[in-house]
Short mmCIF file of C-alpha atoms in Angstrom, two decimals:
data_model
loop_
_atom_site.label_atom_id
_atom_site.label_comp_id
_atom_site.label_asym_id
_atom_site.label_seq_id
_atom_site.Cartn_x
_atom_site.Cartn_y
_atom_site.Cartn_z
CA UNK A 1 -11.62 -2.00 -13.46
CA UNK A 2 -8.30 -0.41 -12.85
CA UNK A 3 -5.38 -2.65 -12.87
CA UNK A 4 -1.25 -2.81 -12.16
CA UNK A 5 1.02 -4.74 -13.90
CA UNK A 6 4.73 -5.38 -12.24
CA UNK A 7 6.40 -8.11 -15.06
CA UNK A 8 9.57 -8.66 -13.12
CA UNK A 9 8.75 -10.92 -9.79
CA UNK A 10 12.71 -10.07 -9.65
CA UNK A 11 15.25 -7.50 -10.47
CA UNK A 12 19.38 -8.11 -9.82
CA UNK A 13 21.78 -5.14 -10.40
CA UNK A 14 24.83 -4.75 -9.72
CA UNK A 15 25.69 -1.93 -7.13
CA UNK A 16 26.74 1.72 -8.81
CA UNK A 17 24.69 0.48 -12.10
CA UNK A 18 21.42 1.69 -12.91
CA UNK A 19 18.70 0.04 -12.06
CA UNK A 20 14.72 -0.10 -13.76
CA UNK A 21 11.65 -1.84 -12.03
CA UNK A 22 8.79 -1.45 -14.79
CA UNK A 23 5.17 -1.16 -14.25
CA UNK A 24 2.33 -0.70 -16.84
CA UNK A 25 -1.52 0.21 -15.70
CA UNK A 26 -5.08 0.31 -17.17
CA UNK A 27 -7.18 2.43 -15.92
CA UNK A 28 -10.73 4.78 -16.61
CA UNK A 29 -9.59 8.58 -16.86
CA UNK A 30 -6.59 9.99 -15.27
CA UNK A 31 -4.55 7.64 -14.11
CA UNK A 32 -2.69 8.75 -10.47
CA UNK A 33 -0.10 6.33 -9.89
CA UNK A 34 2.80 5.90 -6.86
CA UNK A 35 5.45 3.75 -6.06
CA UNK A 36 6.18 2.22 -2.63
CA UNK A 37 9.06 0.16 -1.04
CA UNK A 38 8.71 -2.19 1.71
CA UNK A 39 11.12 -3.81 3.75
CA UNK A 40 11.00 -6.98 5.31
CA UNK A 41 8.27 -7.08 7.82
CA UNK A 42 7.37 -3.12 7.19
CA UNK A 43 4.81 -1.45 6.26
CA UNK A 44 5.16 0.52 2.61
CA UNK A 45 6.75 3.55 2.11
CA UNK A 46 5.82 6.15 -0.19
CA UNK A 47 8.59 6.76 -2.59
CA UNK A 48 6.95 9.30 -5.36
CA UNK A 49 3.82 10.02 -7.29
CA UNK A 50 2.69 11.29 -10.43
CA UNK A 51 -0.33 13.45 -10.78
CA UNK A 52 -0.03 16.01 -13.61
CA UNK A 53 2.64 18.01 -15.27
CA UNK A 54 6.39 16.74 -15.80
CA UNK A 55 6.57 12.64 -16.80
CA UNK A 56 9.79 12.85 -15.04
CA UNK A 57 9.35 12.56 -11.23
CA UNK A 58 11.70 12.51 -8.25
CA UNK A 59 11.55 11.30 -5.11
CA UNK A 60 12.97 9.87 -2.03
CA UNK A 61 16.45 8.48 -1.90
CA UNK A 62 17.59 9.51 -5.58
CA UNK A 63 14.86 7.55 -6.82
CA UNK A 64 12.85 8.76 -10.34
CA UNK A 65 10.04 7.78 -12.41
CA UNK A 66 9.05 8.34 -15.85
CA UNK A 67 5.11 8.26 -16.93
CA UNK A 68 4.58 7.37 -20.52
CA UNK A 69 0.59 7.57 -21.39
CA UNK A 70 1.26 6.14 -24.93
CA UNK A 71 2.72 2.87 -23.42
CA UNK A 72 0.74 3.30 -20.20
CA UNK A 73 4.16 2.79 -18.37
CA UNK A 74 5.15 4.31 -14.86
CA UNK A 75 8.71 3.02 -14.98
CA UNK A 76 10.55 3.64 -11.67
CA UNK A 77 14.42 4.11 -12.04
CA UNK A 78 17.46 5.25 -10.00
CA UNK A 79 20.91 6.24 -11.41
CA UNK A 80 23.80 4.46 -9.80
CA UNK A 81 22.10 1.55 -7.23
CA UNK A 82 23.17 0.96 -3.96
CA UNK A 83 23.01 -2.38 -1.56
CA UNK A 84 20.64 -0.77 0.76
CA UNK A 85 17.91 -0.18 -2.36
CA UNK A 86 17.29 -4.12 -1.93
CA UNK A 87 13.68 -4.61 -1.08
CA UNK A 88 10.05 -5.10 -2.47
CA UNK A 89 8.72 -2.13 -4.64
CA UNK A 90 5.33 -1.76 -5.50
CA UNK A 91 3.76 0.23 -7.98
CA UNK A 92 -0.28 1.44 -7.78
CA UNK A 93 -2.81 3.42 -9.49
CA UNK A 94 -6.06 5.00 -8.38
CA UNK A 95 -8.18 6.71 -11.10
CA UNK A 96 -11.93 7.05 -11.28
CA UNK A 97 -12.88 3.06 -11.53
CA UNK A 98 -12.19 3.11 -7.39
CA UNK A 99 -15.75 4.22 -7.21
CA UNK A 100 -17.78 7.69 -5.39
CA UNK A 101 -15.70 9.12 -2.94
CA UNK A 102 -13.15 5.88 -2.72
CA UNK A 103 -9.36 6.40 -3.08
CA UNK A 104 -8.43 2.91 -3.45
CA UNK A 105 -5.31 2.05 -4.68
CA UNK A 106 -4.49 -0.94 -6.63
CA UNK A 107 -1.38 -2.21 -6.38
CA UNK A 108 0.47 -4.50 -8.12
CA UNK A 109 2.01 -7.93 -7.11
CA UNK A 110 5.60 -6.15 -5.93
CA UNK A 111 9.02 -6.41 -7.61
CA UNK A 112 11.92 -7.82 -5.87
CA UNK A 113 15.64 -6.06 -6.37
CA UNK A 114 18.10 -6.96 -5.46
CA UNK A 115 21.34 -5.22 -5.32
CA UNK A 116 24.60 -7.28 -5.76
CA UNK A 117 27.71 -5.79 -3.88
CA UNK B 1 8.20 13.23 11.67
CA UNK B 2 4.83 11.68 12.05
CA UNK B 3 3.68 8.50 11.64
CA UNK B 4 1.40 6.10 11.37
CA UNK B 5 0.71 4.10 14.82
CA UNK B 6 -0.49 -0.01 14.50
CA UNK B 7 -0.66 -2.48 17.29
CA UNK B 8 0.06 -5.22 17.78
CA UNK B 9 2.90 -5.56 15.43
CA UNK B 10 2.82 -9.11 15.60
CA UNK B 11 -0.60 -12.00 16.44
CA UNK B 12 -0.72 -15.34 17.11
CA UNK B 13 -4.43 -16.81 17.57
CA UNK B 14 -6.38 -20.08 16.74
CA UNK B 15 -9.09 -20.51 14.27
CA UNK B 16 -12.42 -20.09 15.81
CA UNK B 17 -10.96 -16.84 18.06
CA UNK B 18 -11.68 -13.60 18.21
CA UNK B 19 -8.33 -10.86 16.95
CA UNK B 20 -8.76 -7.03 16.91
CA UNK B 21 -6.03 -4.64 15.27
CA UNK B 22 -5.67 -1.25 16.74
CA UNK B 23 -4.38 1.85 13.89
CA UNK B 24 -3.56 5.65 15.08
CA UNK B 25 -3.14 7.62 11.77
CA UNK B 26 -1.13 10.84 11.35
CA UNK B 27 -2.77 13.79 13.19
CA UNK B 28 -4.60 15.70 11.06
CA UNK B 29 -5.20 13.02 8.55
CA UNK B 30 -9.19 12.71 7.45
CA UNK B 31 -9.06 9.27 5.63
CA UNK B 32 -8.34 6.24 7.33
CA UNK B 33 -7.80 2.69 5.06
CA UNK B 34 -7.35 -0.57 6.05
CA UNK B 35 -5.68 -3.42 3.91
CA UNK B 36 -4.83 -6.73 4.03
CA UNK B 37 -1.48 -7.37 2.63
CA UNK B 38 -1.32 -11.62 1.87
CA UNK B 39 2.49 -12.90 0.96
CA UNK B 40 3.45 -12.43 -2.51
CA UNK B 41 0.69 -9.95 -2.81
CA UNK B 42 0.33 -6.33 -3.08
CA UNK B 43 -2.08 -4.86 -0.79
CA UNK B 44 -5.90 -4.85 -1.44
CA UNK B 45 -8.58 -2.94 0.24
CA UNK B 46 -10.68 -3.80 3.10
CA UNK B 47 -12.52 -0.58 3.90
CA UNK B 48 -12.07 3.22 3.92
CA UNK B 49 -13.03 5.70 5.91
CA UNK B 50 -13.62 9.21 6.14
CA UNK B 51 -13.90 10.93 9.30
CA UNK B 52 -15.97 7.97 11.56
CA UNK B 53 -17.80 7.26 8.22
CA UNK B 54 -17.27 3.99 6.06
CA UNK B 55 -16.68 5.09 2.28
CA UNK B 56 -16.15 1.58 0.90
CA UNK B 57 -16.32 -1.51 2.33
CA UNK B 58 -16.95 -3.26 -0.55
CA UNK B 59 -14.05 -5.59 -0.72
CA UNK B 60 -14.47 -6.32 3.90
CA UNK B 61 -16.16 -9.61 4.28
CA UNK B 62 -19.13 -8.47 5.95
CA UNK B 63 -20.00 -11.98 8.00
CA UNK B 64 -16.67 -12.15 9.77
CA UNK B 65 -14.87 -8.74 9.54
CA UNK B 66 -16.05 -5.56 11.41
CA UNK B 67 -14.04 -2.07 11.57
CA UNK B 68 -14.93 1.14 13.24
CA UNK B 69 -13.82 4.56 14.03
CA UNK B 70 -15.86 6.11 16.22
CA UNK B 71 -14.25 9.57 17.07
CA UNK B 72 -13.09 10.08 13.30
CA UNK B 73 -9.03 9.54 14.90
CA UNK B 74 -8.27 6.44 15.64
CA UNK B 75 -9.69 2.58 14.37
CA UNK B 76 -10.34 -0.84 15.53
CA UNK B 77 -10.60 -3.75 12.70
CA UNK B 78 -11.98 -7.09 14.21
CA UNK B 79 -12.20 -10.56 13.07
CA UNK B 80 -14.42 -13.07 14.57
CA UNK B 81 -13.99 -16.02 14.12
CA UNK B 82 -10.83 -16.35 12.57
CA UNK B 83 -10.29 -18.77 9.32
CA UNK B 84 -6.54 -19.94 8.84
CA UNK B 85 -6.79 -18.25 5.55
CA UNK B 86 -6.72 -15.12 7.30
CA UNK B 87 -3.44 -14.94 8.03
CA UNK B 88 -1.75 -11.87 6.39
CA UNK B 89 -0.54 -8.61 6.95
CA UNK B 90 -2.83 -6.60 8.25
CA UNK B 91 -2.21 -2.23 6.84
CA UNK B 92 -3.35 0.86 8.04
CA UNK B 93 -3.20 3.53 6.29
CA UNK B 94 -4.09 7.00 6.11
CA UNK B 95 -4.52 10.45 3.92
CA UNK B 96 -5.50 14.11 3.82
CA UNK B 97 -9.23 14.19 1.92
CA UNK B 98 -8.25 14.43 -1.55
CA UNK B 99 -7.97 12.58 -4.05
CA UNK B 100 -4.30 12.93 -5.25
CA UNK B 101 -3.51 12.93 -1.34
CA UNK B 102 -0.52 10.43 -0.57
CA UNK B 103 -1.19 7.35 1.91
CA UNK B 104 0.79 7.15 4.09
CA UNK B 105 1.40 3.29 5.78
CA UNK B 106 1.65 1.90 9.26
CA UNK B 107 4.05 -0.78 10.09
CA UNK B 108 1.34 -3.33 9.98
CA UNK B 109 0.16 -6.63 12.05
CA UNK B 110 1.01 -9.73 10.91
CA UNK B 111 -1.72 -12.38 11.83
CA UNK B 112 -0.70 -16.13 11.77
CA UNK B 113 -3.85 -18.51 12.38
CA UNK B 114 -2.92 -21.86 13.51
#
């Protein structure tokens, strides 16, 4: 069965310094993963996604992602963080375990940053 | 830009009542999901569709929990009764047809069963 794993319940950076929310996966195939943000009482938003191709992706709002098969990592990172980054991020994969003609996504248990002013 | 359209945002009911959650997914979009979303948690599965047709349901408990979409557009997901455990956060969701296809969320319901 495919799986996410998010081992930070929560992240603090300081604003303007980089900032890292890690996620590892296991899962049958090729592994399609994403990375959402939710705010309080929102639904998620899609940030980015990696299919194929580059490891490096970009997305929304400055944010990146690096996918690392060796170390079945999907890292998601952002350059210089701002207060407004501060919410629940979520990191998922969907790969052939979801079953016949299911796109599930499973998502992992959320990280929490924080961004200190 | 478009969007996908839940109601109610918010639900307050009693064990023992009936709820229903209404979803209106981006126009165009083939595949509708629904998740349940309980605090702390990521979201997990309750039942996809595609077009008016139920892909999985494997993870919907059957006995209490009913969704539909009739027309292949928009979806009703039902509880009856509800259990206080059900309260949560209640996600639509939906997708072009592929498999790399991007979900995109609704703002969800959030359930409290007293």
């Amino acid at each position: 069965a495919q799986s996410v794993a998010q081992p930070e319940d929560q992240v603090n950076v300081a604003e303007g310094n980089p900032l890292t929310v890690k996620c590892t996966y296991s899962v049958s195939g090729n592994p399609y993963l994403f990375w959402y943000v939710q705010y309080p009482n929102r639904g998620l938003q899609f940030l980015l996604k990696y299919i194929t191709g580059d490891n490096l992706v970009k997305g929304s709002y400055g944010f990146e992602a690096e996918f690392n098969k060796s170390q079945t990592s999907f890292h998601l990172k952002k350059p210089s963080a701002l207060v407004s980054d501060s919410a629940l991020y979520f990191c998922a994969v969907r790969g052939v375990d979801s079953g016949a003609g299911s796109y599930q996504l499973t998502f992992g248990k959320g990280t929490k940053l924080s961004v200190i002013p | 830009e478009a969007e996908v359209a839940q109601s109610p945002r918010y639900k307050i009911t009693e064990k023992s009542q009936a709820v229903a959650f209404w979803c209106d997914p981006i126009s165009g979009h083939a595949t509708l999901y629904w998740y349940r979303q309980i605090l702390g948690q990521g979201p997990e599965l309750l039942v996809q569709f595609q077009d008016e047709s139920v892909v999985d349901d494997s993870q919907l408990p059957k006995d209490r929990f009913s969704a539909e979409r009739l027309k292949g557009v928009d979806s009703t997901l039902k509880i009856q009764p509800a259990e206080l455990g059900d309260s949560a956060m209640y996600l639509c969701a939906s997708s072009l047809e592929g498999l790399t296809d991007t979900q995109y969320f609704g703002p969800g319901t959030r359930l409290t069963v007293l």
